[in-house]
Structure formats: structure tokens, C-alpha cells
Amino acid sequence: MKAKILITLAIFASALAKAQEVKMNINITNIEPGKGTVVLNIYDKKEDFLKKVFLSKTLKANGSTLTFSLNLPKKGTYAVTVFQDLDDNKKLKQDWFGIPQEPVGYGNNFKPSAKPRFNDCAITLGSDPVTQVIKLF
């Protein structure tokens, strides 16, 4: 009997977690086809922005546009960064001043004149699916 109750609770908890998930599609444009991979990084906390990635996804740069489809665990505000890893070394290549040497893009198509901040690249997610288009530059 206990096993049935535990299984029922586990199924209910799983269904509840799925119900809270938020779908986000991020369409990346201006990719250099055939060169490396495209890396999408999601940050869920201001204090972790550009330091500790909440979720990272990678796709082969096999076309000039790509779409990342994500299921995030809850509503909220997430910052988004994208770069094309031309040399496939899993890191954004930067010069001595921290200026990116590979194509980059940010949530809301923010184009920084200095180091971007969380709010500059933030996307707020509610119950409805969100689609964002980010152009690499």
C-alpha cells in the first residue's frame, strides 16, 4: 500500500513540475555556416551573470540560422548570451580588453558598448511560450 501511495505522489509531483515549466525558443541568425558550434547560455541570477551558467546548450553551426528549444523549470527572468565558437574550444575568444573575437549575441538583441549586465540581456517568462530572435554580430 505504501508503495502505491509513493508512486502516486511521485507521478503527481512530476506532473506538477511539468505544469510549471516554461517553453522558450531562441532563433539565432547571422551564423557563419559550417564553422564550429553555437553556444547558448542561460543565467537565472544577477549575481551569477557571466560567471556561473544556469543552462547551456550547443548546436553545430550547420546553417545561417538555428533554433534552440528550451523547457525552463519556472516562470521568471533569465539573461541570455550566445556565441559562435569558431575554433570549437568551448570558450568565447576575447582580446586583452575582454572584447569578443567570435560572433556574439545577447537577449533582446542588446549591443553593448561595455560589458553587458544581466538586465540588458534579460527575458521575462510567464506562462506562455516565448520566442526570441538574436542576431550574432
Coordinates of N, CA, C and O in Angstrom, one line a residue:
M1 N 0.8 -1.2 0.0 CA 0.0 0.0 0.0 C 0.9 1.3 0.0 O 0.6 2.2 -0.7
K2 N 1.9 1.2 0.8 CA 2.8 2.4 0.9 C 3.5 2.7 -0.5 O 3.6 3.8 -0.9
A3 N 3.8 1.6 -1.1 CA 4.5 1.7 -2.5 C 3.5 2.4 -3.4 O 4.0 3.3 -4.2
K4 N 2.2 2.1 -3.4 CA 1.3 2.7 -4.3 C 1.1 4.2 -4.0 O 1.0 5.0 -4.9
I5 N 1.1 4.5 -2.8 CA 1.0 5.9 -2.4 C 2.2 6.7 -2.8 O 2.1 7.8 -3.4
L6 N 3.4 6.1 -2.6 CA 4.6 6.8 -3.0 C 4.7 7.0 -4.5 O 5.1 8.0 -5.0
I7 N 4.3 6.0 -5.3 CA 4.3 6.1 -6.7 C 3.3 7.2 -7.2 O 3.6 8.0 -8.0
T8 N 2.1 7.2 -6.6 CA 1.1 8.2 -6.9 C 1.6 9.6 -6.6 O 1.5 10.5 -7.4
L9 N 2.3 9.8 -5.5 CA 2.9 11.1 -5.1 C 4.0 11.5 -6.1 O 4.1 12.6 -6.5
A10 N 4.8 10.5 -6.5 CA 5.9 10.8 -7.4 C 5.3 11.3 -8.8 O 5.8 12.2 -9.4
I11 N 4.3 10.6 -9.2 CA 3.6 10.9 -10.5 C 3.0 12.3 -10.4 O 3.2 13.1 -11.3
F12 N 2.3 12.6 -9.3 CA 1.7 13.9 -9.1 C 2.8 15.0 -9.0 O 2.6 16.1 -9.7
A13 N 3.9 14.8 -8.3 CA 4.9 15.8 -8.2 C 5.6 16.0 -9.6 O 5.9 17.1 -10.0
S14 N 5.7 15.0 -10.4 CA 6.3 15.1 -11.7 C 5.4 15.9 -12.6 O 5.8 16.8 -13.4
A15 N 4.1 15.6 -12.6 CA 3.1 16.4 -13.3 C 3.1 17.8 -12.9 O 3.0 18.7 -13.8
L16 N 3.1 18.1 -11.6 CA 3.1 19.5 -11.1 C 4.4 20.2 -11.6 O 4.3 21.4 -12.1
A17 N 5.5 19.6 -11.6 CA 6.8 20.2 -12.1 C 6.7 20.5 -13.6 O 7.1 21.6 -14.0
K18 N 6.1 19.6 -14.4 CA 5.9 19.8 -15.8 C 5.0 20.9 -16.1 O 5.2 21.7 -17.0
A19 N 4.0 21.1 -15.2 CA 3.0 22.2 -15.4 C 3.6 23.5 -15.2 O 3.1 24.5 -15.7
Q20 N 4.6 23.6 -14.4 CA 5.3 24.9 -14.1 C 6.4 25.2 -15.1 O 6.9 26.3 -15.2
E21 N 6.8 24.3 -16.0 CA 7.8 24.5 -17.0 C 7.3 25.6 -17.9 O 6.2 25.7 -18.2
V22 N 8.3 26.4 -18.4 CA 8.1 27.4 -19.4 C 8.9 27.1 -20.6 O 10.0 26.8 -20.5
K23 N 8.2 27.2 -21.8 CA 8.9 27.0 -23.0 C 9.5 28.3 -23.6 O 8.8 29.3 -23.6
M24 N 10.7 28.2 -24.1 CA 11.3 29.3 -24.8 C 12.1 28.8 -26.0 O 12.8 27.8 -25.9
N25 N 11.8 29.5 -27.1 CA 12.5 29.2 -28.3 C 13.4 30.4 -28.6 O 13.0 31.6 -28.6
I26 N 14.7 30.1 -29.0 CA 15.6 31.2 -29.3 C 16.1 30.9 -30.7 O 16.8 29.9 -30.9
N27 N 15.8 31.8 -31.6 CA 16.2 31.7 -33.0 C 17.5 32.6 -33.2 O 17.4 33.8 -32.9
I28 N 18.6 31.9 -33.6 CA 19.8 32.6 -33.8 C 20.0 32.9 -35.3 O 19.9 31.9 -36.1
T29 N 20.3 34.1 -35.6 CA 20.6 34.4 -37.0 C 22.0 35.0 -37.2 O 22.7 35.2 -36.3
N30 N 22.4 35.1 -38.5 CA 23.7 35.6 -38.9 C 24.8 34.7 -38.5 O 25.9 35.2 -38.1
I31 N 24.6 33.4 -38.5 CA 25.6 32.4 -38.2 C 26.5 32.2 -39.4 O 26.0 32.2 -40.5
E32 N 27.8 32.0 -39.2 CA 28.7 31.6 -40.3 C 28.6 30.1 -40.4 O 29.1 29.3 -39.6
P33 N 27.9 29.6 -41.4 CA 27.6 28.2 -41.6 C 28.9 27.4 -41.7 O 29.8 27.8 -42.4
G34 N 28.9 26.2 -41.1 CA 30.0 25.3 -41.2 C 31.2 25.6 -40.4 O 32.2 24.9 -40.5
K35 N 31.1 26.6 -39.5 CA 32.2 27.0 -38.7 C 31.9 26.8 -37.2 O 31.3 27.6 -36.6
G36 N 32.4 25.7 -36.7 CA 32.3 25.4 -35.2 C 30.9 25.2 -34.8 O 30.0 24.5 -35.4
T37 N 30.6 25.6 -33.5 CA 29.3 25.4 -32.9 C 28.7 26.8 -32.4 O 29.4 27.7 -32.3
V38 N 27.4 26.7 -32.1 CA 26.8 27.9 -31.5 C 26.4 27.5 -30.1 O 25.8 26.5 -29.8
V39 N 26.9 28.3 -29.1 CA 26.7 28.1 -27.7 C 25.7 29.1 -27.1 O 25.9 30.3 -27.2
L40 N 24.6 28.5 -26.5 CA 23.6 29.3 -25.8 C 23.8 29.2 -24.3 O 23.8 28.0 -23.9
N41 N 23.9 30.3 -23.6 CA 24.0 30.2 -22.2 C 22.8 31.0 -21.5 O 22.5 32.1 -22.0
I42 N 22.2 30.4 -20.5 CA 21.1 31.0 -19.8 C 21.6 31.2 -18.4 O 22.1 30.3 -17.7
Y43 N 21.3 32.4 -17.8 CA 21.6 32.7 -16.5 C 20.3 33.0 -15.7 O 19.5 33.8 -16.2
D44 N 20.2 32.5 -14.5 CA 18.9 32.7 -13.8 C 19.1 33.7 -12.6 O 18.1 34.0 -12.0
K45 N 20.3 34.1 -12.3 CA 20.5 35.0 -11.2 C 21.5 36.2 -11.6 O 22.5 35.9 -12.3
K46 N 21.2 37.4 -11.2 CA 22.0 38.5 -11.5 C 23.5 38.3 -11.0 O 24.4 38.6 -11.7
E47 N 23.6 37.8 -9.8 CA 24.9 37.7 -9.2 C 25.8 36.6 -9.9 O 27.0 36.6 -9.8
D48 N 25.1 35.7 -10.7 CA 25.9 34.7 -11.4 C 26.2 35.1 -12.9 O 26.8 34.3 -13.6
F49 N 25.6 36.2 -13.3 CA 25.7 36.5 -14.8 C 27.2 36.6 -15.2 O 28.0 37.3 -14.6
L50 N 27.4 35.9 -16.3 CA 28.7 35.7 -17.0 C 29.8 35.0 -16.1 O 30.9 35.0 -16.4
K51 N 29.3 34.4 -15.0 CA 30.2 33.7 -14.1 C 29.8 32.2 -14.0 O 30.6 31.3 -14.2
K52 N 28.5 32.0 -13.6 CA 28.0 30.6 -13.4 C 26.8 30.4 -14.3 O 25.7 31.0 -14.0
V53 N 26.9 29.6 -15.3 CA 25.8 29.4 -16.2 C 24.7 28.4 -15.6 O 25.1 27.4 -15.0
F54 N 23.5 28.8 -15.7 CA 22.3 28.0 -15.2 C 22.1 26.8 -16.2 O 21.9 25.7 -15.8
L55 N 22.1 27.1 -17.5 CA 21.8 26.1 -18.5 C 22.6 26.5 -19.8 O 22.6 27.7 -20.2
S56 N 23.2 25.5 -20.4 CA 24.0 25.8 -21.6 C 23.6 24.7 -22.6 O 23.4 23.5 -22.3
K57 N 23.4 25.1 -23.9 CA 23.1 24.2 -25.0 C 24.0 24.6 -26.1 O 24.4 25.7 -26.3
T58 N 24.4 23.6 -26.9 CA 25.3 23.7 -28.1 C 24.7 23.0 -29.3 O 24.2 21.9 -29.2
L59 N 24.7 23.7 -30.4 CA 24.3 23.1 -31.7 C 25.4 23.4 -32.7 O 26.1 24.4 -32.7
K60 N 25.6 22.4 -33.6 CA 26.5 22.6 -34.7 C 26.1 23.8 -35.6 O 24.9 23.9 -35.9
A61 N 27.0 24.6 -36.0 CA 26.7 25.7 -36.9 C 26.6 25.2 -38.3 O 27.4 25.6 -39.2
N62 N 25.5 24.5 -38.6 CA 25.4 23.9 -40.0 C 24.4 24.7 -40.9 O 24.1 24.3 -41.9
G63 N 24.0 25.9 -40.4 CA 23.2 26.8 -41.3 C 23.3 28.2 -40.8 O 24.0 28.5 -39.8
S64 N 22.8 29.1 -41.5 CA 22.9 30.6 -41.2 C 21.9 30.9 -40.1 O 22.0 32.0 -39.5
T65 N 20.9 30.0 -39.8 CA 20.0 30.2 -38.6 C 19.9 28.9 -37.9 O 20.0 27.8 -38.5
L66 N 19.7 29.0 -36.6 CA 19.4 27.8 -35.7 C 18.4 28.2 -34.7 O 18.2 29.3 -34.3
T67 N 17.7 27.2 -34.2 CA 16.7 27.4 -33.2 C 17.0 26.5 -32.0 O 17.1 25.3 -32.2
F68 N 17.1 27.1 -30.8 CA 17.2 26.4 -29.6 C 15.8 26.3 -29.0 O 15.2 27.4 -28.8
S69 N 15.3 25.1 -28.6 CA 14.0 25.0 -27.9 C 14.3 24.5 -26.5 O 15.0 23.5 -26.3
L70 N 13.8 25.3 -25.5 CA 14.1 25.0 -24.1 C 12.9 24.9 -23.3 O 11.9 25.5 -23.6
N71 N 13.0 24.1 -22.3 CA 11.9 24.0 -21.2 C 12.6 24.4 -20.0 O 13.4 23.7 -19.4
L72 N 12.3 25.6 -19.5 CA 12.9 26.1 -18.3 C 12.0 25.7 -17.1 O 10.8 25.6 -17.3
P73 N 12.5 25.5 -15.9 CA 11.8 24.9 -14.8 C 10.7 25.8 -14.2 O 9.7 25.3 -13.6
K74 N 10.8 27.1 -14.4 CA 9.8 28.0 -13.8 C 9.7 29.4 -14.5 O 10.6 29.7 -15.2
K75 N 8.6 30.1 -14.2 CA 8.5 31.5 -14.7 C 9.6 32.3 -14.1 O 10.1 31.9 -13.0
G76 N 9.9 33.4 -14.7 CA 10.9 34.3 -14.1 C 11.7 35.0 -15.1 O 11.4 35.0 -16.3
T77 N 12.8 35.6 -14.7 CA 13.6 36.4 -15.6 C 15.0 35.7 -15.8 O 15.6 35.3 -14.8
Y78 N 15.3 35.5 -17.0 CA 16.6 34.8 -17.4 C 17.4 35.7 -18.4 O 16.8 36.3 -19.3
A79 N 18.7 35.8 -18.2 CA 19.5 36.5 -19.1 C 20.1 35.5 -20.1 O 20.4 34.3 -19.8
V80 N 20.2 35.9 -21.4 CA 20.6 35.0 -22.5 C 21.9 35.6 -23.2 O 21.9 36.8 -23.5
T81 N 22.9 34.7 -23.4 CA 24.0 35.1 -24.2 C 24.2 34.0 -25.2 O 23.9 32.8 -24.9
V82 N 24.8 34.3 -26.3 CA 25.0 33.4 -27.4 C 26.3 33.7 -28.1 O 26.7 34.9 -28.2
F83 N 27.1 32.7 -28.4 CA 28.3 33.0 -29.3 C 28.6 31.8 -30.2 O 28.1 30.7 -29.9
Q84 N 29.2 32.1 -31.3 CA 29.6 31.1 -32.2 C 31.0 30.7 -31.9 O 31.9 31.6 -32.1
D85 N 31.2 29.5 -31.5 CA 32.6 29.0 -31.1 C 33.3 28.6 -32.4 O 33.3 27.4 -32.7
L86 N 33.9 29.5 -33.1 CA 34.5 29.2 -34.4 C 35.6 28.2 -34.3 O 35.8 27.3 -35.2
D87 N 36.4 28.2 -33.2 CA 37.5 27.3 -33.0 C 37.1 26.0 -32.2 O 38.0 25.2 -31.9
D88 N 35.9 25.9 -31.8 CA 35.4 24.8 -31.0 C 36.2 24.5 -29.8 O 36.4 23.3 -29.4
N89 N 36.6 25.5 -29.1 CA 37.4 25.3 -27.8 C 36.5 25.4 -26.6 O 37.0 25.4 -25.5
K90 N 35.2 25.6 -26.7 CA 34.2 25.7 -25.6 C 34.3 27.0 -24.8 O 33.8 27.1 -23.8
K91 N 35.1 28.0 -25.4 CA 35.2 29.3 -24.7 C 35.1 30.4 -25.7 O 35.5 30.3 -26.8
L92 N 34.5 31.5 -25.2 CA 34.4 32.7 -26.1 C 35.8 33.3 -26.2 O 36.4 33.7 -25.1
K93 N 36.3 33.4 -27.4 CA 37.6 34.0 -27.6 C 37.5 35.5 -27.4 O 36.7 36.2 -28.0
Q94 N 38.4 36.1 -26.5 CA 38.4 37.6 -26.3 C 39.8 38.1 -26.4 O 40.8 37.4 -26.1
D95 N 39.9 39.4 -26.7 CA 41.2 40.0 -26.7 C 41.6 40.5 -25.3 O 40.8 40.2 -24.3
W96 N 42.6 41.2 -25.1 CA 43.2 41.5 -23.8 C 42.2 42.5 -23.0 O 42.2 42.5 -21.8
F97 N 41.4 43.2 -23.8 CA 40.4 44.1 -23.2 C 39.1 43.5 -22.9 O 38.1 44.1 -22.4
G98 N 38.9 42.2 -23.2 CA 37.7 41.5 -23.0 C 36.7 41.6 -24.1 O 35.5 41.2 -24.0
I99 N 37.1 42.1 -25.3 CA 36.3 42.3 -26.4 C 36.2 41.0 -27.2 O 37.2 40.4 -27.5
P100 N 35.0 40.5 -27.4 CA 34.8 39.2 -28.1 C 35.4 39.2 -29.5 O 35.3 40.1 -30.3
Q101 N 36.1 38.1 -29.8 CA 36.7 37.9 -31.1 C 36.0 36.8 -31.9 O 36.5 36.4 -33.0
E102 N 34.9 36.4 -31.4 CA 34.0 35.5 -32.1 C 32.6 36.1 -32.1 O 32.3 37.0 -31.3
P103 N 31.7 35.7 -33.1 CA 30.4 36.3 -33.1 C 29.6 36.1 -31.8 O 29.6 35.0 -31.3
V104 N 29.0 37.1 -31.3 CA 28.2 37.1 -30.1 C 26.8 37.7 -30.3 O 26.6 38.4 -31.2
G105 N 25.9 37.4 -29.4 CA 24.6 37.9 -29.4 C 24.0 37.9 -28.0 O 24.5 37.0 -27.1
Y106 N 23.1 38.7 -27.6 CA 22.5 38.8 -26.3 C 21.0 38.9 -26.4 O 20.5 39.4 -27.4
G107 N 20.4 38.5 -25.3 CA 18.9 38.6 -25.2 C 18.5 40.0 -25.5 O 19.2 41.0 -25.2
N108 N 17.3 40.1 -26.2 CA 16.8 41.4 -26.6 C 17.6 42.1 -27.7 O 17.5 43.3 -27.9
N109 N 18.5 41.3 -28.3 CA 19.5 41.9 -29.3 C 20.2 43.1 -28.7 O 20.6 44.0 -29.5
F110 N 20.5 43.0 -27.5 CA 21.3 44.1 -26.8 C 22.7 44.1 -27.4 O 23.4 43.1 -27.6
K111 N 23.2 45.3 -27.8 CA 24.5 45.5 -28.3 C 25.3 46.4 -27.4 O 25.1 47.6 -27.4
P112 N 26.1 45.8 -26.6 CA 26.8 46.6 -25.5 C 27.9 47.4 -26.0 O 28.6 47.1 -27.0
S113 N 28.1 48.5 -25.4 CA 29.3 49.4 -25.6 C 30.4 49.1 -24.5 O 31.5 49.5 -24.6
A114 N 29.9 48.4 -23.5 CA 30.8 47.9 -22.5 C 30.3 46.5 -22.1 O 29.4 46.0 -22.7
K115 N 30.9 45.9 -21.0 CA 30.4 44.6 -20.6 C 28.9 44.6 -20.3 O 28.5 45.5 -19.5
P116 N 28.2 43.7 -20.9 CA 26.7 43.7 -20.6 C 26.4 43.3 -19.2 O 27.2 42.6 -18.5
R117 N 25.2 43.7 -18.8 CA 24.7 43.4 -17.4 C 23.5 42.5 -17.6 O 22.9 42.4 -18.7
F118 N 23.1 41.8 -16.5 CA 22.0 40.9 -16.5 C 20.8 41.5 -17.1 O 20.1 40.9 -18.0
N119 N 20.4 42.6 -16.6 CA 19.1 43.3 -17.1 C 19.1 43.7 -18.5 O 18.1 43.7 -19.2
D120 N 20.3 43.9 -19.1 CA 20.4 44.3 -20.5 C 20.0 43.1 -21.4 O 19.4 43.3 -22.5
C121 N 20.3 41.9 -20.9 CA 20.1 40.7 -21.7 C 18.9 39.8 -21.2 O 18.7 38.7 -21.6
A122 N 18.1 40.4 -20.3 CA 17.1 39.6 -19.6 C 15.8 39.5 -20.4 O 15.4 40.4 -21.1
I123 N 15.2 38.3 -20.3 CA 13.9 38.0 -20.9 C 13.0 37.5 -19.7 O 13.4 36.6 -19.0
T124 N 11.9 38.1 -19.6 CA 10.9 37.6 -18.6 C 9.9 36.6 -19.1 O 9.3 36.9 -20.2
L125 N 9.8 35.5 -18.5 CA 9.0 34.4 -19.0 C 7.8 34.3 -18.0 O 7.9 34.2 -16.8
G126 N 6.6 34.2 -18.6 CA 5.4 33.9 -17.9 C 4.9 32.5 -18.3 O 5.7 31.6 -18.5
S127 N 3.6 32.3 -18.3 CA 3.0 31.0 -18.6 C 3.1 30.6 -20.1 O 3.2 29.5 -20.4
D128 N 3.0 31.7 -20.9 CA 3.0 31.4 -22.4 C 4.4 31.2 -22.9 O 5.4 31.8 -22.5
P129 N 4.5 30.4 -23.9 CA 5.8 30.2 -24.6 C 6.4 31.5 -25.2 O 5.6 32.4 -25.6
V130 N 7.7 31.7 -25.2 CA 8.3 32.9 -25.6 C 9.3 32.5 -26.8 O 10.0 31.5 -26.7
T131 N 9.3 33.3 -27.8 CA 10.2 33.2 -28.9 C 11.0 34.5 -29.0 O 10.5 35.6 -29.0
Q132 N 12.3 34.3 -29.0 CA 13.2 35.4 -29.1 C 14.2 35.2 -30.3 O 14.6 34.1 -30.5
V133 N 14.4 36.3 -31.1 CA 15.3 36.2 -32.2 C 16.6 37.0 -31.8 O 16.5 38.2 -31.4
I134 N 17.7 36.4 -31.9 CA 19.0 37.0 -31.6 C 19.9 36.9 -32.8 O 20.2 35.9 -33.3
K135 N 20.4 38.1 -33.2 CA 21.3 38.2 -34.3 C 22.8 38.3 -33.8 O 23.1 39.1 -33.0
L136 N 23.6 37.4 -34.3 CA 25.0 37.4 -33.9 C 25.7 38.6 -34.6 O 25.4 38.9 -35.8
F137 N 26.6 39.2 -33.9 CA 27.4 40.3 -34.5 C 28.8 40.2 -34.2 O 29.2 39.5 -33.3

